[in-house]
Short mmCIF file of C-alpha atoms in Angstrom, two decimals:
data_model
loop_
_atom_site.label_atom_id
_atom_site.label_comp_id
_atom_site.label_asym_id
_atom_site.label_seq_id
_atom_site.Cartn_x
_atom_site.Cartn_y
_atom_site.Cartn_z
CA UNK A 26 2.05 -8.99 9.09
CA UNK A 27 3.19 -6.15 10.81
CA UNK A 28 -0.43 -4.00 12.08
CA UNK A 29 -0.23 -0.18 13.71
CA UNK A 30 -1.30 0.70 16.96
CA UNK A 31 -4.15 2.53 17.45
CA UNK A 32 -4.32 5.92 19.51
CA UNK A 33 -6.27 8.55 20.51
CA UNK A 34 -7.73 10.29 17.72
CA UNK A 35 -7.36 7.42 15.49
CA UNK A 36 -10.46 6.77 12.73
CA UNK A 37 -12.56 3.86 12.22
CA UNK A 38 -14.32 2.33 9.45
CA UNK A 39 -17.65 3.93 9.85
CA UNK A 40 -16.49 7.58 9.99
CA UNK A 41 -16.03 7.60 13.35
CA UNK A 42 -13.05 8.18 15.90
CA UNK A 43 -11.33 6.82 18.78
CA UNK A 44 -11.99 8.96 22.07
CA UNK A 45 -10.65 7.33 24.77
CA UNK A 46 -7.28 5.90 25.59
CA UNK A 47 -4.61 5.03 28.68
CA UNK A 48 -3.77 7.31 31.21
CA UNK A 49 -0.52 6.04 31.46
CA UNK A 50 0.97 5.19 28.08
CA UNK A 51 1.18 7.12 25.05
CA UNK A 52 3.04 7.37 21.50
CA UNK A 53 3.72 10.93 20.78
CA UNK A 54 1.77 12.50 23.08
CA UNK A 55 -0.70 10.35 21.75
CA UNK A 56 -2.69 7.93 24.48
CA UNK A 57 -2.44 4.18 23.45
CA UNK A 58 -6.04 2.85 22.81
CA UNK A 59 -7.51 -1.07 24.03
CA UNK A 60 -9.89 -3.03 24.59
CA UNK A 61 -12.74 -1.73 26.30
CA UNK A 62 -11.60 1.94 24.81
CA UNK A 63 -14.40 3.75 23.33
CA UNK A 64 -15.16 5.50 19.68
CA UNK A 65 -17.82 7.34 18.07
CA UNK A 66 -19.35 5.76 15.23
CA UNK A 67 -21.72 8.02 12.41
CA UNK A 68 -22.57 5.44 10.75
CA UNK A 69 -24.12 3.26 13.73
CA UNK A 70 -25.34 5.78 15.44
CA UNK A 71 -23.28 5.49 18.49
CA UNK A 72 -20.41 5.16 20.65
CA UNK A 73 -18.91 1.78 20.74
CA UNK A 74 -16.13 0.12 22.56
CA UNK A 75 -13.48 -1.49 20.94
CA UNK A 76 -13.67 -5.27 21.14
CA UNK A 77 -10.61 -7.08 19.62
CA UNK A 78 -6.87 -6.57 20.91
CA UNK A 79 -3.48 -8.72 20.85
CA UNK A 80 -3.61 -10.83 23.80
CA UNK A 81 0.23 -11.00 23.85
CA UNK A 82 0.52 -7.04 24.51
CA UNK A 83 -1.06 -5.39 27.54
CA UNK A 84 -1.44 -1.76 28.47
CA UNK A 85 -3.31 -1.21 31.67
CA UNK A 86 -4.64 -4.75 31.80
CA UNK A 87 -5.77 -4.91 28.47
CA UNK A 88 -4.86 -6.29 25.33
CA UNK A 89 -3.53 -2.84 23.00
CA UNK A 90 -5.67 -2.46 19.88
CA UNK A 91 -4.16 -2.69 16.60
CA UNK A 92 -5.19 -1.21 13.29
CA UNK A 93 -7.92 -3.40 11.39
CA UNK A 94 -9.65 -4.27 15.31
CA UNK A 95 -13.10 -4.24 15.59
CA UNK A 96 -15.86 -2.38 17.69
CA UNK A 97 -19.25 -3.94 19.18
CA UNK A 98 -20.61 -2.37 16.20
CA UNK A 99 -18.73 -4.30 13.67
CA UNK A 100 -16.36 -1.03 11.99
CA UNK A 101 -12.59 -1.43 12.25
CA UNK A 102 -10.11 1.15 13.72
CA UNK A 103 -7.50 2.54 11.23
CA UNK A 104 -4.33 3.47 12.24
CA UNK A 105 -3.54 7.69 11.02
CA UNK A 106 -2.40 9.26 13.66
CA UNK A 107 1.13 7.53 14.02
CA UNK A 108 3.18 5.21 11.68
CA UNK A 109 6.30 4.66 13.82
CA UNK A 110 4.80 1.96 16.39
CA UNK A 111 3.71 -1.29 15.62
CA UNK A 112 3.61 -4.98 16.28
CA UNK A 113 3.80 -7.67 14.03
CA UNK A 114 1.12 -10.86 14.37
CA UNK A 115 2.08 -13.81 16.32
CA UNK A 116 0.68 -17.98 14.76
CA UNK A 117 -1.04 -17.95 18.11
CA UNK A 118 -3.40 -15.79 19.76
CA UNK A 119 -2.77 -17.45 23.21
CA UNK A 120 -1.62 -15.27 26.22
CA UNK A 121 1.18 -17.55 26.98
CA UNK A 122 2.40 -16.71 23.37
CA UNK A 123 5.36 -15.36 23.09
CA UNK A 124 5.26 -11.16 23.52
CA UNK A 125 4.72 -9.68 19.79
CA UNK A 126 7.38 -7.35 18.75
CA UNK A 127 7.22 -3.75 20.28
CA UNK A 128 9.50 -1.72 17.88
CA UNK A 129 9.34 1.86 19.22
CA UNK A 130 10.74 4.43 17.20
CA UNK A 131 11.15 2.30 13.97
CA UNK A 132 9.96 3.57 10.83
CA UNK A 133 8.60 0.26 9.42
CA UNK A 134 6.74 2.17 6.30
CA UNK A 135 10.28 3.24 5.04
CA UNK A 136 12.39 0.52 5.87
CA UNK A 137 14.63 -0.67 2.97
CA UNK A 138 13.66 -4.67 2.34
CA UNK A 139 16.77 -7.26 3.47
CA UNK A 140 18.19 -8.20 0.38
CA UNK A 141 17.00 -11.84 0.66
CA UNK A 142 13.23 -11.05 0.75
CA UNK A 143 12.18 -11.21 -2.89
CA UNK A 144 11.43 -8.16 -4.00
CA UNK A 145 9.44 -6.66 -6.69
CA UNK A 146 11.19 -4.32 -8.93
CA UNK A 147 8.40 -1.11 -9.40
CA UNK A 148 9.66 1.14 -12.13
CA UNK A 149 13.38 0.47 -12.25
CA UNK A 150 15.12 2.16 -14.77
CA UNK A 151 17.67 -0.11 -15.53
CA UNK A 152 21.62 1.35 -15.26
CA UNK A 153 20.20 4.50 -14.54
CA UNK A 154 18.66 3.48 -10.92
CA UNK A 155 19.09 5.86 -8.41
CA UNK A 156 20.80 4.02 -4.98
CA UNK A 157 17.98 4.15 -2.08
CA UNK A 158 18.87 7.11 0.44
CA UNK A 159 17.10 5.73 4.01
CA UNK A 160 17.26 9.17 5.37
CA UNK A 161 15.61 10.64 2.98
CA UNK A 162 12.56 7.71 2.30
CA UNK A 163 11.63 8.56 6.22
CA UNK A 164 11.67 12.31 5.94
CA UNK A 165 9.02 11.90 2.72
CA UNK A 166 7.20 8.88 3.84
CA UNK A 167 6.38 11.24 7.21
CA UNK A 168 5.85 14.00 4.79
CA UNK A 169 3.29 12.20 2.62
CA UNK A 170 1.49 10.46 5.46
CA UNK A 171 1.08 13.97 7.55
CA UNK A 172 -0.51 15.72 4.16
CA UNK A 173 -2.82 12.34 3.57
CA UNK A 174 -3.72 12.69 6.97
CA UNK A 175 -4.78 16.46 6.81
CA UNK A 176 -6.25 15.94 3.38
CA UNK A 177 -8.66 13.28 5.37
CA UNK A 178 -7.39 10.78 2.53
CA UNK A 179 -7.13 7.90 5.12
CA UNK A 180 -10.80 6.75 5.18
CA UNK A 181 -12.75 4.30 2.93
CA UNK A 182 -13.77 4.86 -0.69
CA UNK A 183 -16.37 2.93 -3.02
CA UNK A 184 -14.08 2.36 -5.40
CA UNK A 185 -10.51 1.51 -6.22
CA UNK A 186 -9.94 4.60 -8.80
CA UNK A 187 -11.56 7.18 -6.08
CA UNK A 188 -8.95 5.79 -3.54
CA UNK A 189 -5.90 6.23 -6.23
CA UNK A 190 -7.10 9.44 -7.49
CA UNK A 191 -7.34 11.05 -3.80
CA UNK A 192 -3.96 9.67 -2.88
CA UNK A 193 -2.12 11.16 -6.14
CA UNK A 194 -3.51 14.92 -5.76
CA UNK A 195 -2.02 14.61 -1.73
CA UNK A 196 1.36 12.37 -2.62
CA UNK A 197 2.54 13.49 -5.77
CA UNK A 198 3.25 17.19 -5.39
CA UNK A 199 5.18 16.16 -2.16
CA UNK A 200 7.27 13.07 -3.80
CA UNK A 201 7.75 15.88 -6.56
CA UNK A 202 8.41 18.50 -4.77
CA UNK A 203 12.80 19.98 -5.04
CA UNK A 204 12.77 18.84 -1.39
CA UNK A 205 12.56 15.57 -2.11
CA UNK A 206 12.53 14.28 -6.10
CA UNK A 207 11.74 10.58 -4.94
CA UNK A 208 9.17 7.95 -5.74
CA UNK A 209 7.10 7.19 -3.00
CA UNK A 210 4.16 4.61 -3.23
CA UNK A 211 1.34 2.86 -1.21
CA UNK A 212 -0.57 -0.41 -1.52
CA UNK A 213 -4.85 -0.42 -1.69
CA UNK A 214 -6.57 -3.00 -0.18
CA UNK A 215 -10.46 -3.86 -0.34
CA UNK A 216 -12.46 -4.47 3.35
CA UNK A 217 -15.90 -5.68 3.60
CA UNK A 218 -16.27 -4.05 -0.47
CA UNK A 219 -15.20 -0.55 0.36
CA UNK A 220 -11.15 0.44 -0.36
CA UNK A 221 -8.80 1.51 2.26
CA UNK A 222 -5.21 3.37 1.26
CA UNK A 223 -2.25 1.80 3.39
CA UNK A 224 0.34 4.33 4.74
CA UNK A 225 2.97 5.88 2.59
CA UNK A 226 6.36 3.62 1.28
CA UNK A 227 9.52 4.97 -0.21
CA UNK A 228 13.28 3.66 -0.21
CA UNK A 229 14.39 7.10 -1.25
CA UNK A 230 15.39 6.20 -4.78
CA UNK A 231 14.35 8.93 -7.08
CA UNK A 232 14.33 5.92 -10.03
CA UNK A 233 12.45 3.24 -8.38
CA UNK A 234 10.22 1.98 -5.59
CA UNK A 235 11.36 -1.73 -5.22
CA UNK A 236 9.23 -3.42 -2.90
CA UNK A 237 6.17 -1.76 -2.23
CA UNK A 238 4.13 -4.92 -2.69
CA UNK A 239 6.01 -7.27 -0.52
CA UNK A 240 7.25 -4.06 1.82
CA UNK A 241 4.56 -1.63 2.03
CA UNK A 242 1.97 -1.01 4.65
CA UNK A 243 -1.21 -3.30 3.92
CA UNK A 244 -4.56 -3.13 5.66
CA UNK A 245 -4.54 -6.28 8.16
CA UNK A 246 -8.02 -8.37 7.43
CA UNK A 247 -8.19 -7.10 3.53
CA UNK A 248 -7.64 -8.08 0.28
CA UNK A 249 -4.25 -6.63 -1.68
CA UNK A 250 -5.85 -5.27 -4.63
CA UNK A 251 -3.49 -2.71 -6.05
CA UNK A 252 -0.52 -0.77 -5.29
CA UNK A 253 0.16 3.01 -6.61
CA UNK A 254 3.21 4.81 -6.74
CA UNK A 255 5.10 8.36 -8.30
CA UNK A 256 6.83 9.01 -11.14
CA UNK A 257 8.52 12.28 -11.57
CA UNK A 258 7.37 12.50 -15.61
CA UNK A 259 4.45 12.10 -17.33
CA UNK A 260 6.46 8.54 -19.32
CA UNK A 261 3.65 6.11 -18.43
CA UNK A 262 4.37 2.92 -17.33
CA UNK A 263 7.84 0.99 -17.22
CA UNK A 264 7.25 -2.05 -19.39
CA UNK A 265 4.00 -0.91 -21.68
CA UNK A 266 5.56 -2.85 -24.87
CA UNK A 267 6.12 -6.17 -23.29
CA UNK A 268 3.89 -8.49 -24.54
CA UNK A 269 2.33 -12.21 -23.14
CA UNK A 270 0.12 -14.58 -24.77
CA UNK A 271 -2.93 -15.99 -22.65
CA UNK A 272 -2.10 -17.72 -19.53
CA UNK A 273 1.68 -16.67 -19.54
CA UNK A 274 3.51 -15.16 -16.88
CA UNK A 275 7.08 -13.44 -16.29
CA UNK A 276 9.29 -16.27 -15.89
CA UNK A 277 10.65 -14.86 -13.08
CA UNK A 278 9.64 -11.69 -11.42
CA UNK A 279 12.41 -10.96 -9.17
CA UNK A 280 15.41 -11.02 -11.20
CA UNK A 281 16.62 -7.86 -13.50
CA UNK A 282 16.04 -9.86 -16.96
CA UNK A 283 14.35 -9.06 -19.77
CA UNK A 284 11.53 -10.87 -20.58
CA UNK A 285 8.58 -10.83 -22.57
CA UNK A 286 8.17 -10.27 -26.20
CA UNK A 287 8.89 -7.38 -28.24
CA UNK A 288 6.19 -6.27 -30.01
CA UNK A 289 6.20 -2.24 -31.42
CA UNK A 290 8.12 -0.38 -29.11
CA UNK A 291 11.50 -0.17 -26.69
CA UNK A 292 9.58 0.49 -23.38
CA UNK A 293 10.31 -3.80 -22.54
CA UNK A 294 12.30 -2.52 -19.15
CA UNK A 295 11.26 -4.81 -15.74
CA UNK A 296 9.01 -2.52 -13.52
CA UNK A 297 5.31 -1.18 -13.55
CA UNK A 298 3.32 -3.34 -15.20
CA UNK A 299 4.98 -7.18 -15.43
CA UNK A 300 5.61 -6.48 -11.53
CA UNK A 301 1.27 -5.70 -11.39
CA UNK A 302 0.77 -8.27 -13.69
CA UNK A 303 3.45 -10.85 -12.42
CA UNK A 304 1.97 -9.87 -8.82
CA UNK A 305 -2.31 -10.14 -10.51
CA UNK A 306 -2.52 -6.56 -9.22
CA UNK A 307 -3.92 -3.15 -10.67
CA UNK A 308 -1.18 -0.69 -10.36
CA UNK A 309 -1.84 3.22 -10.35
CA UNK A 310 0.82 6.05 -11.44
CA UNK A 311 0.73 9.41 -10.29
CA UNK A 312 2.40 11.82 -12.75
CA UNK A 313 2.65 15.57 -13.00
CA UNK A 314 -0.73 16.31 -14.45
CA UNK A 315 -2.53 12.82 -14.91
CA UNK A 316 -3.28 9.10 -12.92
CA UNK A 317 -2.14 5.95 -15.31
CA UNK A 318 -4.49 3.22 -13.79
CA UNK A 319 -3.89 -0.52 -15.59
CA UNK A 320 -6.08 -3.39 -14.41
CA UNK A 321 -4.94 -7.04 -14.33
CA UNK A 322 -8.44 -7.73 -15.58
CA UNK A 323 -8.67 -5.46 -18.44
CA UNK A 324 -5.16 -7.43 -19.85
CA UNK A 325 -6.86 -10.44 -19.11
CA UNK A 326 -9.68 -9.70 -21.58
CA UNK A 327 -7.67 -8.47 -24.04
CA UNK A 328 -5.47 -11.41 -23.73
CA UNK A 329 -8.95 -13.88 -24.05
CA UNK A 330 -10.02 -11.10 -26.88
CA UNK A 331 -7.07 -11.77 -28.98
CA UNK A 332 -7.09 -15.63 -28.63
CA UNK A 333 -10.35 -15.64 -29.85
CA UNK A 334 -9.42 -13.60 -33.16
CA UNK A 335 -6.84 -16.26 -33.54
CA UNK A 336 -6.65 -19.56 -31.75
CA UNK A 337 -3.84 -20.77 -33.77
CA UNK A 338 -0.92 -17.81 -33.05
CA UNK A 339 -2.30 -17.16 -29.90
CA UNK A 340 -1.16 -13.50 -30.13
CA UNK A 341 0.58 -11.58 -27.80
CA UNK A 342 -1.20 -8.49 -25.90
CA UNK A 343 1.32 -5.56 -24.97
CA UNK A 344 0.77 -4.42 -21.60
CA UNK A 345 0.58 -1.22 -22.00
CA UNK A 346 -3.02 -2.16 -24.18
CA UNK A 347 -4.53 -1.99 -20.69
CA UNK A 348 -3.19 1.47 -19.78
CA UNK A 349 -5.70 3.82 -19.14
CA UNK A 350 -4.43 7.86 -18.54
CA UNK A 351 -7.15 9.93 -16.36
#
C-alpha cells in the first residue's frame, strides 16, 4: 500500500496540525515531517510529537512520517498538503530492509492501472467509453484535491453520508466543469469509527472511472468502506436493473460481460453497483443537483426480505432497490 508523506502543515486526526519539519528537505516548498516532529492537537489538549515513521527512509536521522502515523497522543497525521510523494510499505519493518520506494514527482492518485491488475469497471458505458487521457486525469485530480483541501473536506466525519455529501459539493462542479468533463472519484475509509475521504482518482475518461477501488488513494490503517465517484448526468447508477438472488455474486467482476438477471428495465450495463456489490462496498454518485448513495447492506436485506416472502423462487432483488437519491 502505497502511504503519503507528511509535511509541514499537514492535519491530524484530532483537528490538529503538523508544525514542525526538516530544515533540510522539503516537497514543494513544503518541509518533510518525522519522528520526533511536533503537532498541535485540539482535541488532546496539546502539542504532541509524532511517534511512528518508516524505518527504511531517513531524513535527518529519522525515520520520515507517513500518512496514517501516530502521535504520543494516539491521533494520526493525514496527508493534504501534497499528493505527488509517497512510499509504498515494505513486509518488514527492519532497518536493514530494503529502502521503500521514493517516487518524486509521480502522480500516484492519477496513474492509469497496468492492464494486468484486475480492475473494477465503475460506470462504463459500454461501446460508448471514452479512452483515458493521463494528462488530463492529473490536471483534475490536482484540481479536485486543491478545492477539497481549501474547502477543509480532508478531515474526519461521523458518518459515511456526511463524508460523501462534503466531497460531492467540492468535486463535482470541478469534474463537471467545460475544463474538464471527466469522472473523477475517491475511496472512504472508516478509522477508529470516524470516516476519512482518500485523495482524488481519475483516468481522464469522461465515461468511466475503472479502478478506483483497486487504484485509488486509501487511508493506510482503515477499513475500505465505500468509494464515490462523478457522473456528468443526473442517470443514476450503471447497472440499477440487474438483479441477484440471496447469496449470489457477479460471476466474474472483471470482465465486460453481462451478467445478472433481467428483471424490468435495460439499465443491466457492468459498472456502479455490481462493481459495489461484487466489491461488498457502498458506492456514492455525485450528479448535477443530487448524491445517489446505495449500501451493500440495504441490498442485503432486501435480498433476506424477499427470500422470506418466498423461500421456494428465491426472488431476485434489482440493485437499483437499494438506491437512495439525496
Amino acid at each position: 500500500m502505497s502511504r503519503m508523506i507528511i509535511v509541514e502543515g499537514d492535519h491530524t486526526t484530532g483537528g490538529g496540525r503538523v508544525v514542525t519539519g526538516s530544515h533540510e528537505t522539503d516537497i514543494d516548498g513544503f518541509p518533510v515531517a518525522r519522528v520526533s516532529d511536533t503537532c498541535t492537537c485540539p482535541k488532546h489538549n496539546g502539542t504532541f510529537p509524532i511517534i511512528t515513521g518508516d524505518m527504511t527512509f531517513m531524513v535527518d536521522g529519522q525515520p520520515v512520517a507517513r500518512h496514517g502515523d501516530k502521535l504520543a497522543c494516539g491521533c494520526a497525521l493525514m496527508s493534504t498538503r501534497q499528493f505527488r510523494v509517497f512510499l509504498d510499505d515494505m513486509i518488514s519493518n527492519d532497518a536493514s530492509a530494503d529502502a521503500a520506494m521514493f517516487a518524486a514527482a509521480f502522480p500516484a492518485v492519477a496513474s492509469h492501472p497496468p492492464p494486468e491488475a484486475p480492475v473494477t469497471h465503475v460506470h462504463t458505458d459500454g461501446g460508448h467509453e471514452a479512452p483515458p487521457d493521463p494528462a488530463k486525469a492529473r490536471d483534475v485530480v490536482t484540481a479536485s484535491n486543491n478545492a477539497l483541501m481549501e474547502a477543509g473536506a480532508f478531515r474526519v466525519y461521523d458518518t459515511e453520508l456526511q463524508a460523501a455529501k462534503a466531497w460531492a459539493v467540492v468535486v463535482e462542479p470541478v469534474a463537471n466543469s467545460p475544463e474538464f468533463g471527466v469522472e473523477v472519484g475517491a475511496n472512504i475509509s472508516q478509522v477508529n469509527g470516524k470516516f476519512v475521504l482518500g485523495t482524488a482518482y481519475s483516468t481522464g475518461s469522461a465515461t468511466s472511472c475503472d479502478g478506483l477501488p483497486e487504484k485509488g488513494h486509501k487511508i493506510a490503517g482503515g477499513r475500505h468502506t465505500a468509494y464515490i465517484h462523478t457522473h456528468p448526468a443526473p442517470y443514476g447508477g450503471t447497472g440499477r436493473n440487474r438483479a441477484y438472488t440471496r447469496g449470489e455474486l457477479p460471476d466474474d467482476p472483471f470482465s465486460e460481460g453481462v451478467r445478472g438477471r433481467l428483471e424490468s428495465g435495460w439499465d443491466i450495463g457492468p459498472g456502479d453497483y455490481d462493481a459495489a456489490y461484487a466489491k461488498k462496498l457502498n458506492a456514492y454518485i455525485a450528479e448535477p443537483g443530487s448524491l445517489l448513495e446505495w449500501n451493500f447492506q440495504r441490498y442485503l436485506q432486501l435480498q433476506s426480505e424477499a427470500h422470506a416472502e418466498d423461500s421456494l423462487a428465491d426472488p431476485a432483488v434489482e440493485l437499483g432497490k437499494a438506491e437512495i437519491r439525496h
